[in-house]
XYZ file of C-alpha atoms in Angstrom:
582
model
C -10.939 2.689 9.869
C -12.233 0.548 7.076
C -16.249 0.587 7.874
C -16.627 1.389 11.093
C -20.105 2.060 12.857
C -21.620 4.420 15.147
C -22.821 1.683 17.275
C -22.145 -2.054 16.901
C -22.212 -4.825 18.839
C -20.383 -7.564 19.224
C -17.584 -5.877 17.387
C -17.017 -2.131 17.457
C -14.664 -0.993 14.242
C -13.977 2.493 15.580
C -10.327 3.308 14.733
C -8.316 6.050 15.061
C -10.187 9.512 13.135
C -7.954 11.536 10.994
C -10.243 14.531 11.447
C -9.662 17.973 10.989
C -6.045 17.958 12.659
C -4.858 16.058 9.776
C -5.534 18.941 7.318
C -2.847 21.071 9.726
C -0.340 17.943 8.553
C -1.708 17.466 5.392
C -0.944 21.164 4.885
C 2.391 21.101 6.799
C 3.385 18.028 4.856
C 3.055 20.449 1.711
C 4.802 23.016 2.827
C 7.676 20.891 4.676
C 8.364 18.491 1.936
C 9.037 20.068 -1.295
C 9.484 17.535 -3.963
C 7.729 14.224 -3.542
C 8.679 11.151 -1.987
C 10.641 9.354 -4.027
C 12.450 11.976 -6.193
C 15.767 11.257 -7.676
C 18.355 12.219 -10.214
C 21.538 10.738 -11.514
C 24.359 10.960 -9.212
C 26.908 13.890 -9.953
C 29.429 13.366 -12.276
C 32.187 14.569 -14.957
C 35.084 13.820 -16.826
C 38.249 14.782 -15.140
C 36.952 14.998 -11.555
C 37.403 12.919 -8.498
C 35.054 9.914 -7.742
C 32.083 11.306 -5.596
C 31.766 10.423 -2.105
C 29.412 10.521 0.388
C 30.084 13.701 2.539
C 27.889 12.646 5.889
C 29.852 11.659 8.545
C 29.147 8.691 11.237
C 26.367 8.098 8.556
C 25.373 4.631 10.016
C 25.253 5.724 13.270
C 28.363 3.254 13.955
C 30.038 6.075 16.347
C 26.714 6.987 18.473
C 25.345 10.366 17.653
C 29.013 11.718 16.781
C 28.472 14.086 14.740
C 25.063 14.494 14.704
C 22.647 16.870 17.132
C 19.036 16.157 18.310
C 15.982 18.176 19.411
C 15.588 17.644 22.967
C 17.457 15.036 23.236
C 15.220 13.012 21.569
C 17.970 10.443 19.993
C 19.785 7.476 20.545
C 21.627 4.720 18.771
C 19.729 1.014 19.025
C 21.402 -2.601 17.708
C 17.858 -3.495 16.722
C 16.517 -2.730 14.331
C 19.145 -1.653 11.640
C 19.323 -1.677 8.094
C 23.303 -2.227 8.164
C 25.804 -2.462 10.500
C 25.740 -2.674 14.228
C 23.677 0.261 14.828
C 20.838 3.058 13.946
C 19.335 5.907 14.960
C 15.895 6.170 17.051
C 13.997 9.217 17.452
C 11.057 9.635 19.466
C 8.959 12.717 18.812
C 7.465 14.129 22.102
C 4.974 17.383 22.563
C 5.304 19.797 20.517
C 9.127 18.454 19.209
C 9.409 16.522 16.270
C 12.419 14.776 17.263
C 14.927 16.664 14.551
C 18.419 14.893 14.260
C 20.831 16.835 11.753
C 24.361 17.051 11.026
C 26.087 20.199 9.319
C 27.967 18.580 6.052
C 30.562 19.841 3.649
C 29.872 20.618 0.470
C 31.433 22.275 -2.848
C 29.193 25.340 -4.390
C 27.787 24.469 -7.566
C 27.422 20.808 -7.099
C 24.538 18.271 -7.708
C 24.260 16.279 -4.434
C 22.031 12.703 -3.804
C 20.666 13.085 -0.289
C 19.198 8.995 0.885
C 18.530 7.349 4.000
C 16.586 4.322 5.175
C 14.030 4.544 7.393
C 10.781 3.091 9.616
C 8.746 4.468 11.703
C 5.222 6.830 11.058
C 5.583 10.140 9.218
C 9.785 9.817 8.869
C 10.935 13.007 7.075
C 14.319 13.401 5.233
C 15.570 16.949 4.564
C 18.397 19.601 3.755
C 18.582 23.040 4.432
C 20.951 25.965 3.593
C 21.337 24.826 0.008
C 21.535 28.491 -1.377
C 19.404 27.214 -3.753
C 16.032 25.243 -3.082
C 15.747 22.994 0.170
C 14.220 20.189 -0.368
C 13.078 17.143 1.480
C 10.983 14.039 0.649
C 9.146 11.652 3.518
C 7.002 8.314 3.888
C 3.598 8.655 5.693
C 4.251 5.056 7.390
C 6.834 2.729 7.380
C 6.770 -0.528 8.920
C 10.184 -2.305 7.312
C 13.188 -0.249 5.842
C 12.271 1.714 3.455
C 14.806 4.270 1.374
C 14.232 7.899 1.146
C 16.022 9.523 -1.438
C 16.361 13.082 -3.252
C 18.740 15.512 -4.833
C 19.559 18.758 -4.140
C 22.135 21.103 -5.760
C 24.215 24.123 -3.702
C 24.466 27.364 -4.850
C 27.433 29.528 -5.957
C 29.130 30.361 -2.575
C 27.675 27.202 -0.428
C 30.386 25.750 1.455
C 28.010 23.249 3.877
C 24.271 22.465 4.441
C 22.045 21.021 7.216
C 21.281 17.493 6.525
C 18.411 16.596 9.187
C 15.416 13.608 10.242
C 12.402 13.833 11.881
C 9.253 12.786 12.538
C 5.341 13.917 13.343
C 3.676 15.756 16.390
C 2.541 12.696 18.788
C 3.851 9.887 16.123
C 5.869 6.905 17.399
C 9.160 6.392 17.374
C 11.476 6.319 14.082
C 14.300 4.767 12.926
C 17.157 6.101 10.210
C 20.543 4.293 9.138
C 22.715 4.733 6.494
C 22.401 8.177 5.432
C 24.228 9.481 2.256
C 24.826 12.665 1.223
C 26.491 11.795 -2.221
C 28.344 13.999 -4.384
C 31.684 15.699 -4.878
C 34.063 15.399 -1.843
C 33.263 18.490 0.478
C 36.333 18.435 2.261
C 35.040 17.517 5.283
C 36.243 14.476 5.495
C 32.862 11.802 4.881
C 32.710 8.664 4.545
C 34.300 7.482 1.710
C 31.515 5.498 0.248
C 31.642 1.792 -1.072
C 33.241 0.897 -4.525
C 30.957 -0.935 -6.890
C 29.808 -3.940 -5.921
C 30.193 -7.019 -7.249
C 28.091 -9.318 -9.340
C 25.274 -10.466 -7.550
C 25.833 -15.164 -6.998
C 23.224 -17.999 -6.505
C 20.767 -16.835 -8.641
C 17.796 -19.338 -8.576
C 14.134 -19.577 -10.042
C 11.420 -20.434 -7.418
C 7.518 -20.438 -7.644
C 6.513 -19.995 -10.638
C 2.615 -18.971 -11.871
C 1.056 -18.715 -15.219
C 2.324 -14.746 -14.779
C 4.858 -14.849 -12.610
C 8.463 -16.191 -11.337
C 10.419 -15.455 -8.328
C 13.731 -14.993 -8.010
C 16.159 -15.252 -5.065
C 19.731 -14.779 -4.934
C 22.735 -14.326 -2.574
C 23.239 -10.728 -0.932
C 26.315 -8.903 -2.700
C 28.841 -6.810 -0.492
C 28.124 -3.330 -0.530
C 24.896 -3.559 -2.485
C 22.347 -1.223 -1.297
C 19.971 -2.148 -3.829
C 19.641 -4.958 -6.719
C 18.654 -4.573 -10.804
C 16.225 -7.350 -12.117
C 16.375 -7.619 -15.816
C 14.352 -10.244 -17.977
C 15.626 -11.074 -21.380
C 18.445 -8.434 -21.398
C 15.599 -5.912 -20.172
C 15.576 -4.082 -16.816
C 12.148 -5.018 -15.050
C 12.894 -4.318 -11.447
C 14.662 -2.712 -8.696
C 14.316 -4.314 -5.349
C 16.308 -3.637 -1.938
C 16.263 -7.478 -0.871
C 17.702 -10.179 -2.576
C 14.253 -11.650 -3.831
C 11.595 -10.304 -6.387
C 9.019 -11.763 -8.586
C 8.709 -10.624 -12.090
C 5.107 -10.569 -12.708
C 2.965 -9.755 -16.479
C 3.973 -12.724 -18.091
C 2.585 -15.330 -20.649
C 1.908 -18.809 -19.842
C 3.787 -21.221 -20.826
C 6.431 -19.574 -21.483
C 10.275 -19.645 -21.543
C 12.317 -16.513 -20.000
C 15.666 -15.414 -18.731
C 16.461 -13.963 -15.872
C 19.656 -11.904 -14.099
C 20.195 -9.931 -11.469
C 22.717 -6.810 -10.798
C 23.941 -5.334 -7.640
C 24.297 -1.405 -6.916
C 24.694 1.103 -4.863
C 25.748 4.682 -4.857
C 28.602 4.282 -6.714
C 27.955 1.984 -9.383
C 26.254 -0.757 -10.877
C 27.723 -4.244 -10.978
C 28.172 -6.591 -13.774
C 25.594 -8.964 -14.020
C 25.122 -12.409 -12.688
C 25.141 -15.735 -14.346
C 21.701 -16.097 -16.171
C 18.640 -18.676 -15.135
C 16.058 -19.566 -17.239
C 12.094 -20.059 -15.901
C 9.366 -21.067 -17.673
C 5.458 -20.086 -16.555
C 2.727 -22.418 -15.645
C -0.088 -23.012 -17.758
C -2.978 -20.477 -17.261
C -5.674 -23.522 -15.937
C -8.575 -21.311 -14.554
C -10.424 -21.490 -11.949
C -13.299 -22.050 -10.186
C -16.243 -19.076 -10.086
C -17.647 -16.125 -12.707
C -15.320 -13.736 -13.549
C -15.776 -9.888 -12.182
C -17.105 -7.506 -15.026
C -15.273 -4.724 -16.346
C -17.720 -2.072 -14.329
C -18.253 -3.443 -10.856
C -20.259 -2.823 -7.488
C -19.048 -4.178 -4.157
C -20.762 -4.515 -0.782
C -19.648 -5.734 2.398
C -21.892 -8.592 4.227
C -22.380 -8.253 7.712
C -21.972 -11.627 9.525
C -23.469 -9.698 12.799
C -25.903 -7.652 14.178
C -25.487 -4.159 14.740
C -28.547 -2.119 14.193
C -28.604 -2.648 10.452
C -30.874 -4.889 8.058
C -29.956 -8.589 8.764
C -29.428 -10.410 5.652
C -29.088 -13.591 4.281
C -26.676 -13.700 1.118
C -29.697 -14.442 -0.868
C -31.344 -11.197 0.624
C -28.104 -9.407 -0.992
C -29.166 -7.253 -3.676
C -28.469 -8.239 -7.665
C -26.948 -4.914 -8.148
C -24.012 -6.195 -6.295
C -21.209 -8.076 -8.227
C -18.921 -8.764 -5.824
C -20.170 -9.952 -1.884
C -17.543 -9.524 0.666
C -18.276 -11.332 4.024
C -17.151 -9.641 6.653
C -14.594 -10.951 8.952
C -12.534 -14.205 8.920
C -11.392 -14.252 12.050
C -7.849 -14.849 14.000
C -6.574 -18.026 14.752
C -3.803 -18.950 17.451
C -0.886 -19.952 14.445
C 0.020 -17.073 13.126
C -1.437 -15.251 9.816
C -4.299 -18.209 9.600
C -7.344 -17.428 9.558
C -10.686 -18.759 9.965
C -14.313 -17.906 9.176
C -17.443 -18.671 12.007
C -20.873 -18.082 10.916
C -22.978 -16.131 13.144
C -25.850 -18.404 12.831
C -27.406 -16.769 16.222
C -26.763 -13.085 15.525
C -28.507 -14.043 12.360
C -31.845 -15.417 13.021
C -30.395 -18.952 12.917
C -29.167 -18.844 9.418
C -27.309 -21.749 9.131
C -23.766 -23.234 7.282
C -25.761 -25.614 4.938
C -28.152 -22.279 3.485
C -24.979 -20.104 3.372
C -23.292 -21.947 1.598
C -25.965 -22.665 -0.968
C -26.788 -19.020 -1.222
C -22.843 -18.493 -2.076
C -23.267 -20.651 -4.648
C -26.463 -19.448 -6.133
C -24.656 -15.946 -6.430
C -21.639 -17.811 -7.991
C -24.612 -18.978 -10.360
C -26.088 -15.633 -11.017
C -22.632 -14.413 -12.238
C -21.375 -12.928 -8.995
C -18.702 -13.756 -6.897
C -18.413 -13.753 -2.676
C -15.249 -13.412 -1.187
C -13.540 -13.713 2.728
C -13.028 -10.305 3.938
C -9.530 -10.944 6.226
C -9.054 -8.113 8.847
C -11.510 -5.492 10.840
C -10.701 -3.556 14.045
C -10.820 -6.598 15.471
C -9.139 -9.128 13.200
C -5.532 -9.177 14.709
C -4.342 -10.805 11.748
C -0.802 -10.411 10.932
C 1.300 -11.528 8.266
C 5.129 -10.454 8.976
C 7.262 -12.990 7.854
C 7.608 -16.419 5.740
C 5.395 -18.825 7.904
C 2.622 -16.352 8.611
C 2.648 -15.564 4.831
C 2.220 -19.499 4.447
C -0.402 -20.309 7.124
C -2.777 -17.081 5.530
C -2.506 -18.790 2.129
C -3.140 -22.740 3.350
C -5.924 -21.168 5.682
C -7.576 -19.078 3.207
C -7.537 -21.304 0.334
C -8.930 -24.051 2.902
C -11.638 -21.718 3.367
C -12.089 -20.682 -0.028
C -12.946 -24.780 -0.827
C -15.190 -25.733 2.135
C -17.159 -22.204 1.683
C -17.021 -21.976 -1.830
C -15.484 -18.157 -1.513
C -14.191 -16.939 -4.958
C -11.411 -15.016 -3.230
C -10.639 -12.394 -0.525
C -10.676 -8.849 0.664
C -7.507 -7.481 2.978
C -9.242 -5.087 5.113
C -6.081 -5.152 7.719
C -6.595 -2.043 10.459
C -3.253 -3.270 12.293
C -1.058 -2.480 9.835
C 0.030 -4.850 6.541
C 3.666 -5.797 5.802
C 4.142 -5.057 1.844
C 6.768 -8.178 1.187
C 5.082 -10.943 3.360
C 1.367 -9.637 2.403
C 2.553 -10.248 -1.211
C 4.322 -13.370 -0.364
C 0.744 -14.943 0.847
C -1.213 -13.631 -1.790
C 0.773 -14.784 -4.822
C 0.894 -18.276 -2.854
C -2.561 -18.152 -2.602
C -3.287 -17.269 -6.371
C -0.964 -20.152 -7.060
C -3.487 -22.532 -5.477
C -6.548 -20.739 -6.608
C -6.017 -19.952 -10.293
C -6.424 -17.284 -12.343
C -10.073 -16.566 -11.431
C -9.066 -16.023 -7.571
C -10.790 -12.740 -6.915
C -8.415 -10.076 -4.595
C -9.837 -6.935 -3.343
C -8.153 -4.223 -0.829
C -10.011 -1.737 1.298
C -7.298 0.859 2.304
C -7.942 3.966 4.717
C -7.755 6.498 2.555
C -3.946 7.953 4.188
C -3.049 4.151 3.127
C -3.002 5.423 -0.429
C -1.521 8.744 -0.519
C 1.586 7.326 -1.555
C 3.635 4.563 -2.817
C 5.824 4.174 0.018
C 2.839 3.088 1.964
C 2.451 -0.731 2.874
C -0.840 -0.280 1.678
C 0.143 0.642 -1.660
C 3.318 -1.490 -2.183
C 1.389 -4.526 -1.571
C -1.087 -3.366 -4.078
C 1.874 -2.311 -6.721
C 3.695 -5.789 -5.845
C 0.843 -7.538 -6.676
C -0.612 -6.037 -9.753
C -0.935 -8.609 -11.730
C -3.288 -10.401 -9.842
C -5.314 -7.893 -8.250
C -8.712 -7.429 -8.812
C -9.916 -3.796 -7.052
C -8.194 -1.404 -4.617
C -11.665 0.046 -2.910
C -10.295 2.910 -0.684
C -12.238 4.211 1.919
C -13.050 7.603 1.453
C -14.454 8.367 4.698
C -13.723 8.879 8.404
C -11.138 10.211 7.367
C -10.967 13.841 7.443
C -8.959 16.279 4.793
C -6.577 14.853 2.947
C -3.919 15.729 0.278
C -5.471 15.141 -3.708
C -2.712 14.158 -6.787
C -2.413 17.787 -7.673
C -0.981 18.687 -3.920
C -4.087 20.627 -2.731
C -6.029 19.247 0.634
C -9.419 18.227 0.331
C -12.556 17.918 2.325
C -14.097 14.749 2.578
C -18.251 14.429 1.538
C -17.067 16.305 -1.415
C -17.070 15.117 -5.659
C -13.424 16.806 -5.467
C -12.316 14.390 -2.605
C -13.292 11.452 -4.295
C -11.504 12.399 -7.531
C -8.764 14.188 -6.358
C -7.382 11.169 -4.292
C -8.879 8.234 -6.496
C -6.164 10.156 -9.213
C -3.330 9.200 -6.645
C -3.650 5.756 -7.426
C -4.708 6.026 -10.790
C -1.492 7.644 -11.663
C 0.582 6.217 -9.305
C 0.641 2.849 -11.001
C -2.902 1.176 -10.818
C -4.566 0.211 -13.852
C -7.569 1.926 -13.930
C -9.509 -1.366 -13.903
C -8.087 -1.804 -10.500
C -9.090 1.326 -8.412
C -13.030 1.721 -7.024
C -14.547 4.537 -5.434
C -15.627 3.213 -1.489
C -18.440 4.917 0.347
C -20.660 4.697 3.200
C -24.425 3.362 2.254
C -26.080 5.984 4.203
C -25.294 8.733 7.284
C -25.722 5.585 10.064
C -22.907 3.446 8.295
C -20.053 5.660 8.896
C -19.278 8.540 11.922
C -18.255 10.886 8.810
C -17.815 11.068 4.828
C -21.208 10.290 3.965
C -22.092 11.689 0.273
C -25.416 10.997 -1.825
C -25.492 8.239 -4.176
C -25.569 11.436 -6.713
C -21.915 12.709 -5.786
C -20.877 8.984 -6.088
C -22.195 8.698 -9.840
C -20.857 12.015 -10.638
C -17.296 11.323 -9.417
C -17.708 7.630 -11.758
C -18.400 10.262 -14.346
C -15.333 13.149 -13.751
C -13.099 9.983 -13.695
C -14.010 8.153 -16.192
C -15.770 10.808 -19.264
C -14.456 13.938 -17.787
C -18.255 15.383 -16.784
C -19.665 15.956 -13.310
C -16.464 17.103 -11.915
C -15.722 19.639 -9.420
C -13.339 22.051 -8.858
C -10.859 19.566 -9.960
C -10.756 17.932 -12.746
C -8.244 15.448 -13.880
C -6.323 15.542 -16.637
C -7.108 12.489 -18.830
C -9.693 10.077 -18.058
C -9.886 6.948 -17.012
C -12.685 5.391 -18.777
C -12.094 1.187 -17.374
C -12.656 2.216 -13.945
C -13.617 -0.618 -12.645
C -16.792 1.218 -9.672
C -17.758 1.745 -6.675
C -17.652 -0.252 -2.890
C -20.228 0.953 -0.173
C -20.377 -0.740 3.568
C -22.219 -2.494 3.597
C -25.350 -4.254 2.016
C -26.950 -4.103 5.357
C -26.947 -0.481 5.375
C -28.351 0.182 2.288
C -30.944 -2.269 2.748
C -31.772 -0.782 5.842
C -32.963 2.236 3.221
C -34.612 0.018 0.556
C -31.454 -0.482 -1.453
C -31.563 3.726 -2.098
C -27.380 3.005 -2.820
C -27.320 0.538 -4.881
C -30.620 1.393 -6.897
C -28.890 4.259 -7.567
C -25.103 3.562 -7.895
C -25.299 0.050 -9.229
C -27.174 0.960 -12.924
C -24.888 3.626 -13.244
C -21.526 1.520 -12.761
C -22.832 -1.147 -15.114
C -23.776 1.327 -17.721
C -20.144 2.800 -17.426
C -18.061 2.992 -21.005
């Protein structure tokens, strides 16, 4: 959905509209959840009691569906893919059935319980009901690798068992579950025991390293569901894999590293310690991005709009993003072709002199990697490798300062990472990174969206979400939203804002008039007086947030063209006000 047109040619962007039926999820998704994704509590336990266990039975799915009950018969067990074992459910919602798969559990009254399971799919829900005290459930809006689900619960006085269910959305895909814990005091019905503590994590060795950054890899532990990264005695991390990079470090500098295994029951001693020490911080190439910042898209076609030259590119515009590299046939490189026809024969020798006139003038011009038609996809270790040798090959014959993920097909959070870090290895510390999520992308931290934007902090420059084409959609304080509104940019900009972005990091993307976008459209006046609600607490609508957020770095519009094709009305208007931010 990032930018797409009402009528383009060569390339159409339409993707899929989260219109109005997404407010009936949006709402359902309130009402059906509970406590938010994420939530969870320290395991029960007390002095004098038995060791908890985990009171699901079959919980990896080892025995088929024993034990367990599906809507419709919408289950069954699959070798591929799990998260451990031999085997894991898949549920495929169909009609007007969500594909429900629940298991009645055991339980003592009174008791604090850890509900967790890992999941992929779209829209995967995790649940319990019958509590006799307050059901509660937590889900992921889109999950493309495991991801773990977790939340607590706590049974009242005279509960003796509670419902324990999955599911997923009206008309979704597929999803998968494994390893589902329901962890607490032993119910009596005869669980699975649970794991003991595992052991201390072996192999631990320092990789990469940047003038930030280090990464860490180490051998998988038995019975480790999860793994504790701690930096000079300090806890910095928790990861699910047996790699991480610990990132907001100082050049040229010495640290140590270990790593501890856990799971439900425990934590694990620690593992033999590594030391790392961080590059020096050598620059790069290219102006650095100001604190207050306007982007614009390039169009590198024809479609109706004002064909440009990046000379033509208004001044108010810091950063240029040049839209599309395009696919290649290895996978996750990319490439960039000039449409020298489509543009009045423009040719390779003037771009690339007007890129670095801008670069001149103090701005910088970056790749944009991805569009409804960029089939670019980075899903493991040598796609991660070919996107950062291809871009940073196109970064020196262009002269691009950096690029923009703009990925429609979906974006893998640990190899996306992977492939930018290896790029900003190669390109510095000036290497600009921008990211132009959808705006259900960012509506929460389990997204791949978001955990590529989380993983990477560090060296990202701007998250630009798209807020448009996109329907209603749920703000930071729970309520839904209407898009074209001051309340819909604010309400969902504070998502990321306080859902671990620096503020310098999150912009505020709109279309640059009614023709550059099939919805979401609002006047360069709503767009200064959201800037303003976020960032001095005035112009605001019905919601207002509760601090401010006064290093936001601006606003994004797609795309120069269409704003030129109004005489620059957008960025006349928006571009002195971002600049003249606090």
């Amino acid at each position: 959905m990032p930018h797409p047109l009402v009528s383009r040619t060569p390339r159409s962007r339409h993707r899929r509209w989260l219109t109005t039926a997404f407010t009936g999820l949006a709402a359902a998704a309130l009402a059906v959840t509970g406590t938010a994704a994420g939530a969870s509590a320290a395991p029960h336990a007390a002095a004098g009691v038995a060791a908890d266990v985990n009171n699901a039975k079959n919980p990896g799915f080892e025995s088929g569906l024993s034990g367990w009950t599906c809507s419709s018969g919408a289950g069954t067990t699959v070798s591929s893919p799990v998260h451990g074992g031999t085997s894991a459910l898949k549920a495929t919602p169909a009609g007007s059935d969500q594909a429900k798969c629940s298991q009645t559990v055991a339980v003592k009254p009174g008791s604090t319980y850890t509900l967790s399971a890992y999941v992929q799919g779209s829209y995967v829900y995790l649940g319990v009901g019958g509590t006799g005290t307050t059901d509660v459930s937590t889900w992921v809006p889109g999950a493309t690798t495991w991801q773990q689900l977790k939340t607590t619960f706590t049974t009242g006085p005279s509960t003796t068992s509670v419902t324990v269910y999955t599911h997923g959305w009206y008309g979704q895909s597929a999803y998968f579950a494994d390893d589902i814990s329901v962890f607490g005091p032993d119910g009596g019905g005869n669980g699975d025991p649970g794991d003991p503590v595992p052991g201390a994590p072996t192999g631990l060795t320092a990789g990469a390293v940047t003038a930030s950054s280090v990464a860490l890899s180490w051998n998988p532990a038995t019975y480790a569901t999860g793994y504790h990264v701690y930096r000079d005695g300090a806890k910095v991390q928790s990861v699910t894999g047996t790699s991480a990079t610990v990132t907001g470090l100082n050049p040229s500098t010495a640290y140590r590293f270990q790593v501890a295994a856990t799971n439900a029951a425990g934590e694990s001693a620690k593992s033999a310690e590594v030391t790392a020490t961080t590059s020096p911080d050598g620059g790069g190439p290219g102006p650095s991005v100001p604190k207050h910042a306007v982007t614009g898209y390039w169009q590198n076609f024809n479609n109706g709009a004002t064909v440009q030259k990046i000379s033509d590119v208004s001044d108010q515009y810091d950063i240029i993003a040049v839209s599309f590299a395009d696919a290649t046939t290895t996978p996750g490189a990319i490439t960039f072709n000039l449409d020298s026809a489509g543009l009045g024969g423009y040719t390779v020798a003037q771009f690339k002199a007007d890129i670095r006139a801008k670069q001149a003038a103090g701005k910088n011009v970056i790749l944009s990697v991805g569009g409804e038609k960029g089939t670019i996809s980075v899903n493991d270790s040598a796609s991660a490798n070919n996107f950062a040798n291809s871009a940073y090959a196109l970064m020196r014959e262009y002269g691009f300062n950096g690029v923009d993920i703009d990925l429609e097909n979906g974006i893998n959070p640990t190899y996306m990472s992977q492939a930018l870090r290896s790029l900003s290895q190669k390109a510095g510390s000036k290497l600009v990174i921008t990211m132009a999520p959808q705006t259900i992308d960012m509506q929460s931290t389990q997204g791949g969206y978001f955990k590529t934007a989380l993983n990477i902090k560090d060296i990202l420059t701007v998250v630009n979400m798209q807020y448009y084409n996109s329907g209603s959609m749920l703000g930071c304080d729970g309520k839904v939203y209407s898009q074209g509104t001051v309340d819909f940019l604010t309400a969902l900009a504070c998502i990321q804002l306080e859902g671990g972005l620096d503020p310098s990091q999150v912009g505020i993307g709109v279309p640059a008039s009614t023709r550059a976008a099939g919805g979401g459209y609002v006047s360069p006046g709503v767009v200064n007086s959201a800037l303003d609600c976020l960032t001095k607490g005035t112009g605001c609508g019905s919601f207002k947030p509760a601090r401010t957020y006064p290093s936001l770095r601006g606003a994004m519009t797609w795309s120069t063209n269409w704003d030129a094709s109004t005489g620059n009305a957008w960025s006349n208007a928006v571009g002195p006000h971002v600049h003249n931010l606090p």
